[in-house]
C-alpha cells in the first residue's frame, strides 16, 4: 500500500479563510474556517482580505492542534489559487508560499471549483456524477469527460447564492441571508409572478432579482416573496440540471457548494434525479460552504498524481476556469 | 382547439429533458408527436403555464424560421393545453450523434452557421442551440428542432447568447474539435451576417466572463 500522505490546504478565495488537514485515505483531520461578515452590503474584497490576514495565524494553528500534528508531519501545502477575488486570493497564496519555503514542503495548486466537486464525491462516494455547484459566486453544472470537468450549464449573469443574498440585503433580513430566505419561504402561501429565464442549458438570475426587489417595494408579504423567489430560482436550476442529466446520461447527481444546504433545492434536485433513475447525493452541511478541508483533499489527489507548482510560479488566478484544469486522478 | 390526435397510437422514440417524442401515423404519413410532460419539481401552476407557453411559442417560432428559409419540420397540429405538437418526421441522426461518431461534419457546421445567421438576421434567436437539436437527414440540409426557448428579437445580447450556447455545446461534448467546428460554423455564419460577426463574438466573450468569473458575477443593483 502507498505511504500515507497528509496535506494542509488553505482556502481564501472570497469571504472565508479556512485551513483543512486531510490524509490520503480521505480522513478529515481538521477543518477550521473563519468567515468575514461585512457590516453592510456585499463583500468588499480588500476588507475581506484584511480579515483573512488577521485570522490566518490563529486558524492555521487551531487546525494543526485539532489534527494533533506539527508542520513537520505535513507532507505538502495545497493552495486555492482561484477563481476568486484577487486581494483575498493573494492572502492565501502568500501564506502558503511562506509555509512551503519555511518548512521545505511542496506546494500544490488547487482550483476552488474542482475542490467543491471532489469533496462532494469523497463524502457521497459517487464516482462519475453530474455536478450542480451552487454558491455565492458560482452556478455551474459540470461532469467529467476525458481528462477534465466539462461545463454543461451555468449562469449567464449572477450566481444563485448571490441572488438570494442580494435579495435578503434588499429586504433587510439579518445575516446570513440565504438561510433566512429559506426559513421565511416555508411560510409562503402565494406564488407571485416572476420572470422564469432559461436559455438552453443556462439560467439567468439578474432579471429575477430585479423583479423580486420591485415586488418587495410594492409591499408584498415577505414570506410569499421568499417562497416565490426560491420556487422560480430553484425550478430554473432544476430544469437545466435535468437537461444536462438527459444530455450526459450520467447516473449520479450531486449537489455541492454553499447553497447545497438549502432543503428545498435538495428536494427539487432529488426529484430530477428520480425521473432519470439517477442516484442523488448532497455534500454534508459542514463541507458545503467554502472550507479548507476541500482544498486539502483535492491537494491530496493532485499530490499523489504528481501535481505541484514552483513557489515562483504560484500566481493567483482570479479567472481560473473549471474546464481549464487537467484532472489526472480520474 | 383540441387536437384530433390526442388518442394517438404510436411508439415512443425519444425521451428528452422536456418532452416525450412519439412516431405516429398522421392521415397516412409518419409524423412526430412531441408531448411536454409535467415536472413534479415545479409548482403546479408555474409548470402548467410554462408547458402551455412553450408549446404554442414553439410552433410560432418554427413557422417564422421556416418562412425565412431555415429547414424546420412542417407543423401539422398543436394543442397547447395538452402540451402537444404534431410535426413532420425528419428521419436521420442528430448532429451530436454524427459528430461523436467522427463523421466529416465540417461542411454541415458551415451550413448550420449559415442558417443560424439567417435566423439572427431575421430576428429569430433559437434559444437552445446544441448539436442534439439539429437533425441531419441529408448532409446538405440540417434541420433545426426544439424552438420552445426561441425568441423574436434582434438584440445583440440574445444573439450572443445563442452563439455562446453553440460554442459551449462544442466545448462540453465535442471538445477535441472545438476550433475546427466553430470556425466552420463561423464561415457559414459570416456569409449571412457579414461585418456584424465581430460584434457578436465580442458579446459572446463578455457573456462568458460574466457567468464564469466571480468579480463580474456579483450583483450590482445600486
Ligand atoms: N421532427 C422530428 N423528426 C425526427 N426526430 C425528431 C423531430 N423532432 C425531434 N426529434 C428528435 O427528438 C429529440 C428531442 O426532441 P426535442 O424537440 O429536442 O425535445 P426536448 O425539448 O425534450 O429536447 C431531438 O433531439 C431529435 O433527436
Ligand atoms: Mg432538444
Coordinates of C-alpha atoms and ligand atoms in Angstrom, one line a residue:
Chain A
X1 CA 0.0 0.0 0.0
X2 CA 1.1 3.5 -0.8
X3 CA 2.5 5.6 2.1
X4 CA 0.0 7.8 3.9
X5 CA 0.2 11.4 2.8
X6 CA -1.0 14.4 4.8
X7 CA -1.9 17.7 3.1
X8 CA -2.6 21.0 4.7
X9 CA -4.9 23.2 2.5
X10 CA -5.7 26.9 2.6
X11 CA -8.9 28.4 1.2
X12 CA -9.2 32.2 0.8
X13 CA -11.0 32.8 -2.5
X14 CA -13.8 35.0 -1.1
X15 CA -15.2 35.7 2.3
X16 CA -13.9 32.6 4.1
X17 CA -10.4 31.9 5.3
X18 CA -10.0 28.2 6.0
X19 CA -7.4 25.7 6.8
X20 CA -8.0 21.9 6.4
X21 CA -5.8 18.9 7.0
X22 CA -6.7 15.7 5.2
X23 CA -4.9 12.4 4.7
X24 CA -4.7 10.2 1.7
X25 CA -7.5 7.9 3.0
X26 CA -9.8 10.9 2.9
X27 CA -9.8 11.3 6.7
X28 CA -10.5 14.9 7.6
X29 CA -8.2 15.6 10.5
X30 CA -9.0 19.3 10.8
X31 CA -11.3 21.8 9.1
X32 CA -11.2 25.3 10.6
X33 CA -12.9 28.1 8.9
X34 CA -13.5 31.8 9.7
X35 CA -15.9 33.8 7.6
X36 CA -15.8 37.6 7.2
X37 CA -19.2 39.1 7.8
X38 CA -19.5 42.6 6.2
X39 CA -21.1 45.2 8.4
X40 CA -23.4 46.0 5.5
X41 CA -23.7 45.4 1.7
X42 CA -21.8 42.7 -0.2
X43 CA -18.2 41.6 0.0
X44 CA -15.6 44.3 -0.2
X45 CA -12.5 42.4 -1.5
X46 CA -10.0 44.4 0.4
X47 CA -11.8 44.3 3.7
X48 CA -12.3 40.6 3.3
X49 CA -8.5 40.2 2.5
X50 CA -7.7 42.2 5.7
X51 CA -9.9 39.9 7.7
X52 CA -8.1 36.9 6.2
X53 CA -4.7 38.2 7.2
X54 CA -6.0 38.9 10.7
X55 CA -7.4 35.5 11.4
X56 CA -4.9 33.3 9.4
X57 CA -2.3 32.6 12.1
X58 CA -5.0 31.5 14.6
X59 CA -6.9 29.4 12.0
X60 CA -3.8 27.5 10.9
X61 CA -2.6 27.0 14.5
X62 CA -6.1 25.7 15.6
X63 CA -6.2 23.3 12.6
X64 CA -2.8 21.9 13.4
X65 CA -3.7 21.4 17.1
X66 CA -7.0 19.8 16.2
X67 CA -5.2 17.4 13.9
X68 CA -2.6 16.9 16.7
X69 CA 0.1 17.4 14.1
X70 CA 3.1 19.7 13.7
X71 CA 4.1 21.2 10.4
X72 CA 6.9 18.6 10.2
X73 CA 4.3 15.9 9.9
X74 CA 2.6 17.6 7.0
X75 CA 3.7 16.3 3.6
X76 CA 2.6 19.2 1.4
X77 CA 0.7 22.5 1.3
X78 CA -2.3 23.0 -1.0
X79 CA -3.4 26.5 -2.0
X80 CA -6.6 27.6 -3.6
X81 CA -5.3 29.8 -6.4
X82 CA -8.6 30.7 -8.0
X83 CA -11.1 31.5 -9.2
X84 CA -11.9 34.3 -6.8
X85 CA -11.3 37.8 -5.6
X86 CA -7.7 38.9 -6.3
X87 CA -6.9 40.5 -2.9
X88 CA -8.4 37.5 -1.0
X89 CA -6.6 35.0 -3.1
X90 CA -3.3 36.8 -2.6
X91 CA -3.5 36.4 1.2
X92 CA -3.9 32.6 1.0
X93 CA -1.2 32.4 -1.7
X94 CA 1.3 34.5 0.3
X95 CA 0.8 32.4 3.4
X96 CA 1.1 29.1 1.5
X97 CA 4.3 30.2 -0.2
X98 CA 5.8 31.2 3.1
X99 CA 4.9 27.9 4.7
X100 CA 6.2 25.9 1.7
X101 CA 9.5 27.7 1.8
X102 CA 9.9 27.9 5.6
X103 CA 9.2 24.2 6.1
X104 CA 10.5 23.0 2.8
X105 CA 7.2 21.4 1.6
X106 CA 5.9 21.0 -1.9
X107 CA 3.2 23.5 -3.0
X108 CA 0.1 22.2 -4.7
X109 CA -2.2 24.4 -6.9
X110 CA -5.9 23.7 -6.3
X111 CA -8.8 25.1 -8.3
X112 CA -11.6 26.1 -5.9
X113 CA -14.4 24.7 -8.1
X114 CA -12.7 21.4 -8.5
X115 CA -12.3 21.3 -4.7
X116 CA -16.1 21.7 -4.2
X117 CA -16.6 18.8 -6.6
X118 CA -14.0 16.5 -5.1
X119 CA -15.2 17.0 -1.5
X120 CA -18.7 16.1 -2.7
X121 CA -17.5 13.0 -4.4
X122 CA -15.5 12.0 -1.3
X123 CA -18.4 12.4 1.1
X124 CA -21.1 10.8 -1.1
X125 CA -19.0 8.1 -2.6
X126 CA -20.2 9.0 -6.1
X127 CA -17.7 8.1 -8.9
X128 CA -19.0 9.9 -12.0
X129 CA -21.8 12.3 -11.2
X130 CA -23.4 15.2 -12.9
X131 CA -22.4 18.1 -10.6
X132 CA -24.6 21.0 -9.6
X133 CA -22.2 23.5 -7.9
X134 CA -24.0 26.5 -6.4
X135 CA -22.5 29.1 -4.1
X136 CA -22.3 32.8 -3.6
X137 CA -20.1 33.2 -6.6
X138 CA -20.8 30.1 -8.7
X139 CA -23.7 28.4 -10.5
X140 CA -22.2 25.6 -12.6
X141 CA -23.4 22.3 -14.0
X142 CA -20.5 20.1 -14.9
X143 CA -19.5 16.5 -15.5
X144 CA -16.2 14.7 -16.1
X145 CA -15.2 13.6 -19.5
X146 CA -11.9 12.8 -21.0
X147 CA -9.4 14.3 -18.5
X148 CA -11.4 17.4 -17.4
X149 CA -14.6 18.6 -15.8
X150 CA -16.7 20.0 -18.7
X151 CA -19.2 22.7 -18.2
X152 CA -22.7 21.8 -19.4
X153 CA -24.6 24.7 -17.9
X154 CA -24.0 27.9 -15.9
X155 CA -25.5 31.2 -15.0
X156 CA -25.4 33.9 -17.7
X157 CA -25.1 36.6 -15.1
X158 CA -25.2 36.4 -11.3
X159 CA -24.8 33.3 -9.1
X160 CA -27.7 31.6 -7.2
X161 CA -26.2 32.4 -3.8
X162 CA -25.6 35.9 -4.9
X163 CA -29.3 36.2 -5.9
X164 CA -30.5 35.0 -2.5
X165 CA -28.0 37.2 -0.5
X166 CA -28.6 40.3 -2.6
X167 CA -32.4 39.9 -2.1
X168 CA -32.0 39.3 1.6
X169 CA -30.0 42.5 1.9
X170 CA -32.6 44.5 0.0
X171 CA -35.3 43.1 2.3
X172 CA -33.1 44.0 5.4
X173 CA -33.0 40.4 6.6
X174 CA -30.3 39.7 9.1
X175 CA -27.1 37.8 8.1
X176 CA -26.8 35.1 6.8
X177 CA -29.3 36.0 4.1
X178 CA -29.7 32.7 2.3
X179 CA -30.9 30.6 5.3
X180 CA -33.2 33.5 6.3
X181 CA -34.9 33.4 2.9
X182 CA -35.2 29.6 3.2
X183 CA -36.9 30.0 6.7
X184 CA -39.4 32.6 5.5
X185 CA -40.1 30.7 2.3
X186 CA -41.6 27.9 4.4
X187 CA -44.4 30.2 5.4
X188 CA -45.1 31.4 1.9
X189 CA -48.6 30.8 0.6
X190 CA -48.9 32.6 -2.7
X191 CA -46.8 32.2 -5.8
X192 CA -46.2 35.6 -7.1
X193 CA -45.4 36.2 -10.8
X194 CA -41.7 36.5 -11.6
X195 CA -39.6 36.0 -14.7
X196 CA -38.5 32.4 -15.4
X197 CA -35.5 32.6 -17.6
X198 CA -33.8 29.5 -19.0
X199 CA -31.6 29.7 -22.1
X200 CA -30.5 26.4 -23.4
X201 CA -28.7 24.8 -20.5
X202 CA -28.1 28.1 -18.8
X203 CA -30.1 30.2 -16.3
X204 CA -30.2 34.0 -15.9
X205 CA -30.9 35.4 -12.5
X206 CA -30.4 39.1 -12.7
X207 CA -33.9 39.8 -14.1
X208 CA -35.3 37.6 -11.4
X209 CA -33.5 39.7 -8.7
X210 CA -34.7 43.0 -10.2
X211 CA -38.3 41.8 -10.4
X212 CA -38.3 40.4 -6.8
X213 CA -36.9 43.7 -5.5
X214 CA -39.6 45.5 -7.3
X215 CA -42.3 43.4 -5.7
X216 CA -40.7 44.0 -2.4
X217 CA -41.1 47.7 -2.8
X218 CA -44.8 47.1 -3.7
X219 CA -45.3 45.7 -0.2
X220 CA -46.0 42.0 -0.8
X221 CA -45.7 39.7 2.2
X222 CA -42.1 38.8 2.7
X223 CA -42.9 35.1 3.2
X224 CA -44.7 35.0 -0.2
X225 CA -41.8 36.8 -1.8
X226 CA -39.2 34.4 -0.4
X227 CA -41.2 31.4 -1.4
X228 CA -41.7 32.7 -4.9
X229 CA -38.1 33.7 -5.4
X230 CA -36.9 30.2 -4.3
X231 CA -39.6 28.5 -6.4
X232 CA -38.6 30.3 -9.6
X233 CA -34.8 30.3 -9.0
X234 CA -34.7 26.6 -8.0
X235 CA -37.1 25.4 -10.6
X236 CA -35.0 27.1 -13.3
X237 CA -31.9 25.4 -11.9
X238 CA -33.6 22.0 -11.7
X239 CA -34.7 22.4 -15.3
X240 CA -31.2 23.0 -16.6
X241 CA -29.8 20.3 -14.3
X242 CA -32.4 17.9 -15.9
X243 CA -31.4 19.0 -19.4
X244 CA -27.8 18.3 -18.6
X245 CA -28.7 14.9 -17.0
X246 CA -30.6 13.9 -20.0
X247 CA -27.9 15.1 -22.3
X248 CA -24.9 13.5 -20.5
X249 CA -26.9 10.4 -19.3
X250 CA -24.9 10.3 -16.0
X251 CA -26.4 8.0 -13.4
X252 CA -25.5 10.1 -10.3
X253 CA -26.4 13.7 -9.5
X254 CA -24.5 15.5 -6.7
X255 CA -25.2 18.9 -5.2
X256 CA -22.3 20.9 -3.8
X257 CA -21.4 24.5 -2.7
X258 CA -22.8 26.8 -0.1
X259 CA -26.4 26.8 -1.4
X260 CA -26.4 23.0 -1.3
X261 CA -27.6 23.2 2.3
X262 CA -31.0 24.5 1.2
X263 CA -33.5 21.7 1.7
X264 CA -36.0 22.9 -0.9
X265 CA -33.3 22.9 -3.5
X266 CA -32.3 19.4 -2.4
X267 CA -35.9 18.3 -2.7
X268 CA -36.2 19.6 -6.3
X269 CA -33.0 18.1 -7.5
X270 CA -33.8 14.8 -5.9
X271 CA -37.0 14.7 -8.0
X272 CA -34.9 15.4 -11.1
X273 CA -32.6 12.5 -10.3
X274 CA -35.5 10.2 -9.7
X275 CA -37.1 11.0 -13.1
X276 CA -33.9 9.9 -14.8
X277 CA -33.1 6.9 -12.5
X278 CA -30.0 8.6 -11.2
X279 CA -28.8 8.4 -7.6
X280 CA -28.9 11.7 -5.7
X281 CA -26.4 13.0 -3.1
X282 CA -25.6 16.2 -1.2
X283 CA -22.4 17.3 0.3
X284 CA -22.7 17.4 4.1
X285 CA -23.5 20.8 5.6
X286 CA -20.2 21.2 7.3
X287 CA -18.4 21.0 4.0
X288 CA -20.9 22.8 1.7
X289 CA -19.6 26.3 2.2
X290 CA -16.1 27.4 1.3
X291 CA -13.7 25.4 3.5
X292 CA -10.1 24.4 3.9
X293 CA -10.7 20.6 4.0
X294 CA -11.9 20.5 0.4
X295 CA -8.7 22.3 -0.7
X296 CA -6.6 19.8 1.4
X297 CA -8.4 16.8 0.0
X298 CA -8.1 18.0 -3.6
X299 CA -4.4 18.7 -2.8
X300 CA -4.0 15.0 -1.7
X301 CA -5.5 13.8 -5.1
X302 CA -3.2 16.2 -7.0
X303 CA -0.1 15.5 -5.0
X304 CA -0.3 11.7 -5.3
X305 CA -0.6 12.2 -9.0
X306 CA 2.5 14.4 -9.1
X307 CA 0.9 17.8 -9.5
X308 CA 2.9 20.5 -7.7
X309 CA 3.9 24.1 -8.6
X310 CA 7.1 26.1 -8.1
X311 CA 6.7 28.8 -5.5
X312 CA 8.0 31.4 -8.0
X313 CA 5.2 30.4 -10.4
X314 CA 2.4 30.2 -7.9
X315 CA 0.5 33.2 -9.2
X316 CA -3.1 33.6 -8.2
X317 CA -5.7 33.1 -11.0
X318 CA -8.8 35.1 -10.3
X319 CA -10.3 33.8 -13.5
X320 CA -9.2 30.2 -13.4
X321 CA -11.9 28.2 -15.2
X322 CA -13.0 24.8 -14.1
X323 CA -12.7 23.3 -17.6
X324 CA -9.1 24.5 -17.9
X325 CA -7.9 22.2 -15.1
X326 CA -6.4 18.8 -16.0
X327 CA -7.7 16.0 -13.8
X328 CA -5.2 13.2 -13.7
X329 CA -6.7 11.3 -10.8
X330 CA -9.9 10.0 -12.5
Chain B
X1 CA -58.7 23.8 -30.3
X2 CA -58.3 20.2 -29.3
X3 CA -56.0 18.1 -31.4
X4 CA -57.7 15.2 -33.3
X5 CA -54.7 13.1 -32.5
X6 CA -54.9 13.0 -28.7
X7 CA -56.0 9.5 -28.8
X8 CA -52.9 8.7 -30.8
X9 CA -51.2 5.4 -31.0
X10 CA -47.5 5.4 -31.6
X11 CA -44.2 4.3 -30.4
X12 CA -42.0 6.4 -28.2
X13 CA -38.8 7.2 -30.0
X14 CA -37.1 9.7 -27.6
X15 CA -37.4 10.9 -24.1
X16 CA -35.8 14.3 -24.0
X17 CA -35.4 16.5 -20.9
X18 CA -38.7 18.3 -21.5
X19 CA -40.7 16.1 -23.8
X20 CA -41.5 12.6 -24.9
X21 CA -41.5 12.1 -28.7
X22 CA -43.7 9.5 -30.4
X23 CA -43.6 8.3 -34.0
X24 CA -47.3 8.3 -35.1
X25 CA -49.3 7.9 -38.2
X26 CA -50.9 11.2 -39.3
X27 CA -53.5 10.8 -42.0
X28 CA -51.4 8.1 -43.5
X29 CA -48.0 9.7 -43.2
X30 CA -45.4 9.2 -40.5
X31 CA -45.3 12.1 -38.1
X32 CA -43.7 13.1 -34.8
X33 CA -45.9 13.9 -31.8
X34 CA -44.0 15.9 -29.1
X35 CA -45.6 16.0 -25.7
X36 CA -44.2 18.2 -22.9
X37 CA -44.6 16.3 -19.7
X38 CA -45.4 17.8 -16.2
X39 CA -42.4 18.4 -14.0
X40 CA -43.0 17.4 -10.3
X41 CA -40.3 19.7 -9.0
X42 CA -42.2 22.9 -10.2
X43 CA -45.2 24.4 -8.5
X44 CA -48.2 23.1 -10.4
X45 CA -49.5 26.5 -11.7
X46 CA -46.0 27.5 -12.8
X47 CA -45.4 24.2 -14.5
X48 CA -48.7 24.3 -16.4
X49 CA -48.0 27.8 -17.5
X50 CA -44.5 27.0 -18.8
X51 CA -45.6 24.0 -20.8
X52 CA -48.5 25.8 -22.4
X53 CA -46.5 28.8 -23.3
X54 CA -43.6 26.9 -24.7
X55 CA -45.8 24.7 -26.8
X56 CA -47.6 27.5 -28.5
X57 CA -44.4 29.5 -28.7
X58 CA -42.5 26.7 -30.3
X59 CA -44.9 26.3 -33.3
X60 CA -45.0 30.1 -33.8
X61 CA -41.2 30.3 -33.9
X62 CA -40.8 27.2 -36.1
X63 CA -43.2 28.8 -38.5
X64 CA -41.2 32.1 -38.5
X65 CA -38.0 30.2 -39.1
X66 CA -39.5 28.2 -42.0
X67 CA -40.8 31.4 -43.6
X68 CA -37.2 32.8 -43.8
X69 CA -35.9 29.6 -45.4
X70 CA -34.5 27.7 -42.5
X71 CA -35.0 24.0 -42.6
X72 CA -37.6 23.2 -39.9
X73 CA -40.1 20.4 -39.7
X74 CA -43.6 21.3 -41.0
X75 CA -46.2 21.7 -38.3
X76 CA -49.3 19.6 -38.7
X77 CA -51.2 20.4 -35.5
X78 CA -50.9 21.8 -32.0
X79 CA -52.7 21.6 -28.7
X80 CA -51.2 24.0 -26.1
X81 CA -53.4 22.8 -23.2
X82 CA -52.1 19.3 -23.6
X83 CA -48.6 20.4 -24.5
X84 CA -48.7 18.6 -27.8
X85 CA -47.2 19.4 -31.2
X86 CA -47.6 17.2 -34.2
X87 CA -45.0 17.8 -36.9
X88 CA -43.2 16.4 -39.9
X89 CA -40.9 13.4 -39.2
X90 CA -37.3 14.1 -40.1
X91 CA -35.5 10.7 -40.3
X92 CA -31.8 10.8 -39.6
X93 CA -29.1 11.1 -36.9
X94 CA -28.7 14.2 -34.8
X95 CA -25.6 16.3 -35.4
X96 CA -24.5 15.3 -31.9
X97 CA -24.5 11.6 -32.9
X98 CA -22.7 12.3 -36.2
X99 CA -20.0 14.4 -34.6
X100 CA -19.4 11.9 -31.8
X101 CA -19.1 9.1 -34.4
X102 CA -16.3 11.1 -36.2
X103 CA -18.1 11.7 -39.4
X104 CA -16.8 14.5 -41.5
X105 CA -19.1 17.2 -40.3
X106 CA -17.2 20.5 -41.1
X107 CA -19.4 21.3 -44.1
X108 CA -22.5 20.6 -42.0
X109 CA -21.3 23.0 -39.4
X110 CA -20.8 25.6 -42.1
X111 CA -24.4 25.2 -43.2
X112 CA -25.6 25.3 -39.6
X113 CA -23.7 28.7 -39.2
X114 CA -25.4 29.8 -42.4
X115 CA -28.9 29.0 -41.2
X116 CA -28.3 30.4 -37.7
X117 CA -27.2 33.6 -39.5
X118 CA -30.4 33.6 -41.4
X119 CA -32.4 33.3 -38.2
X120 CA -30.4 36.0 -36.5
X121 CA -30.7 38.4 -39.4
X122 CA -34.5 37.8 -39.3
X123 CA -34.7 38.5 -35.5
X124 CA -35.1 34.9 -34.5
X125 CA -33.0 33.5 -31.7
X126 CA -33.1 29.7 -31.3
X127 CA -32.5 29.7 -27.6
X128 CA -31.2 26.1 -27.3
X129 CA -28.6 25.7 -29.9
X130 CA -26.9 22.4 -29.3
X131 CA -25.9 19.6 -31.7
X132 CA -28.7 17.5 -30.3
X133 CA -31.3 19.9 -31.6
X134 CA -30.1 19.6 -35.2
X135 CA -31.2 16.6 -37.3
X136 CA -29.3 15.7 -40.5
X137 CA -31.4 13.7 -42.9
X138 CA -29.0 14.6 -45.7
X139 CA -25.7 16.4 -45.5
X140 CA -26.9 19.5 -47.4
X141 CA -29.9 20.1 -45.2
X142 CA -29.5 20.2 -41.4
X143 CA -33.0 20.6 -39.8
X144 CA -33.5 22.7 -36.6
X145 CA -35.9 21.5 -33.9
X146 CA -36.7 22.4 -30.3
X147 CA -37.8 26.0 -30.6
X148 CA -39.5 26.2 -27.2
X149 CA -37.0 28.7 -25.8
X150 CA -36.7 30.7 -29.0
X151 CA -37.2 34.4 -29.0
X152 CA -38.3 37.0 -31.5
X153 CA -35.5 39.6 -31.0
X154 CA -32.6 41.3 -32.8
X155 CA -30.8 42.2 -29.5
X156 CA -27.1 41.6 -29.5
X157 CA -27.3 40.1 -26.0
X158 CA -29.8 37.4 -27.2
X159 CA -27.9 36.7 -30.4
X160 CA -24.6 36.5 -28.5
X161 CA -26.2 34.0 -26.0
X162 CA -27.2 31.8 -29.0
X163 CA -23.7 31.7 -30.3
X164 CA -22.3 31.1 -26.8
X165 CA -24.7 28.1 -26.5
X166 CA -23.4 26.6 -29.7
X167 CA -19.8 27.1 -28.7
X168 CA -20.4 25.7 -25.2
X169 CA -22.0 22.6 -26.7
X170 CA -18.8 22.1 -28.7
X171 CA -16.6 22.6 -25.6
X172 CA -18.6 20.2 -23.4
X173 CA -19.3 17.4 -25.9
X174 CA -17.0 17.8 -28.9
X175 CA -14.0 19.2 -27.1
X176 CA -11.3 17.8 -29.3
X177 CA -12.8 19.6 -32.4
X178 CA -13.9 22.9 -30.9
X179 CA -11.7 25.1 -33.1
X180 CA -12.3 23.3 -36.3
X181 CA -16.1 23.1 -35.9
X182 CA -16.6 26.5 -34.5
X183 CA -14.5 28.0 -37.4
X184 CA -16.6 26.1 -39.9
X185 CA -19.8 27.4 -38.1
X186 CA -18.4 31.0 -38.3
X187 CA -17.6 30.7 -42.0
X188 CA -21.2 30.0 -42.8
X189 CA -22.4 32.5 -40.2
X190 CA -20.3 35.2 -41.7
X191 CA -21.7 34.7 -45.2
X192 CA -25.0 35.9 -43.8
X193 CA -24.0 38.2 -41.0
X194 CA -21.0 39.9 -42.6
X195 CA -19.4 42.6 -40.5
X196 CA -21.8 42.0 -37.6
X197 CA -20.0 38.9 -36.7
X198 CA -17.2 40.7 -34.8
X199 CA -19.7 42.4 -32.6
X200 CA -21.4 39.2 -31.9
X201 CA -18.2 37.5 -30.9
X202 CA -17.3 40.4 -28.6
X203 CA -20.6 39.9 -26.9
X204 CA -20.0 36.2 -26.6
X205 CA -16.8 36.9 -24.8
X206 CA -18.5 39.3 -22.4
X207 CA -21.3 36.8 -21.6
X208 CA -18.8 34.1 -20.8
X209 CA -16.8 36.3 -18.5
X210 CA -19.9 37.3 -16.6
X211 CA -21.1 33.8 -15.9
X212 CA -17.8 32.4 -15.0
X213 CA -15.8 34.8 -13.1
X214 CA -16.5 35.9 -9.6
X215 CA -16.0 39.6 -9.9
X216 CA -18.2 40.2 -12.9
X217 CA -20.8 37.9 -11.4
X218 CA -21.6 39.9 -8.3
X219 CA -25.0 41.6 -8.4
X220 CA -24.9 45.4 -8.8
X221 CA -28.4 46.7 -8.0
X222 CA -27.5 50.2 -6.9
Ligands
LIG1 N1 -39.5 16.3 -36.3 C1 -38.6 15.4 -35.8 N2 -38.3 14.3 -36.6 C2 -37.4 13.4 -36.1 N3 -36.8 13.5 -34.9 C3 -37.1 14.5 -34.1 C4 -38.0 15.5 -34.5 N4 -38.2 16.4 -33.5 C5 -37.4 16.0 -32.5 N5 -36.7 14.8 -32.8 C6 -35.8 14.1 -32.0 O1 -36.2 14.1 -30.7 C7 -35.2 14.7 -29.8 C8 -35.9 15.5 -28.7 O2 -36.7 16.5 -29.3 P1 -36.7 18.0 -28.8 O3 -37.7 18.8 -29.6 O4 -35.3 18.5 -28.9 O5 -37.3 17.9 -27.3 P2 -36.5 18.2 -25.9 O6 -37.0 19.5 -25.6 O7 -37.0 17.2 -25.0 O8 -35.1 18.1 -26.1 C9 -34.4 15.5 -30.8 O9 -33.1 15.7 -30.3 C10 -34.4 14.7 -32.0 O10 -33.4 13.7 -31.9
LIG2 MG1 -33.8 19.0 -27.6

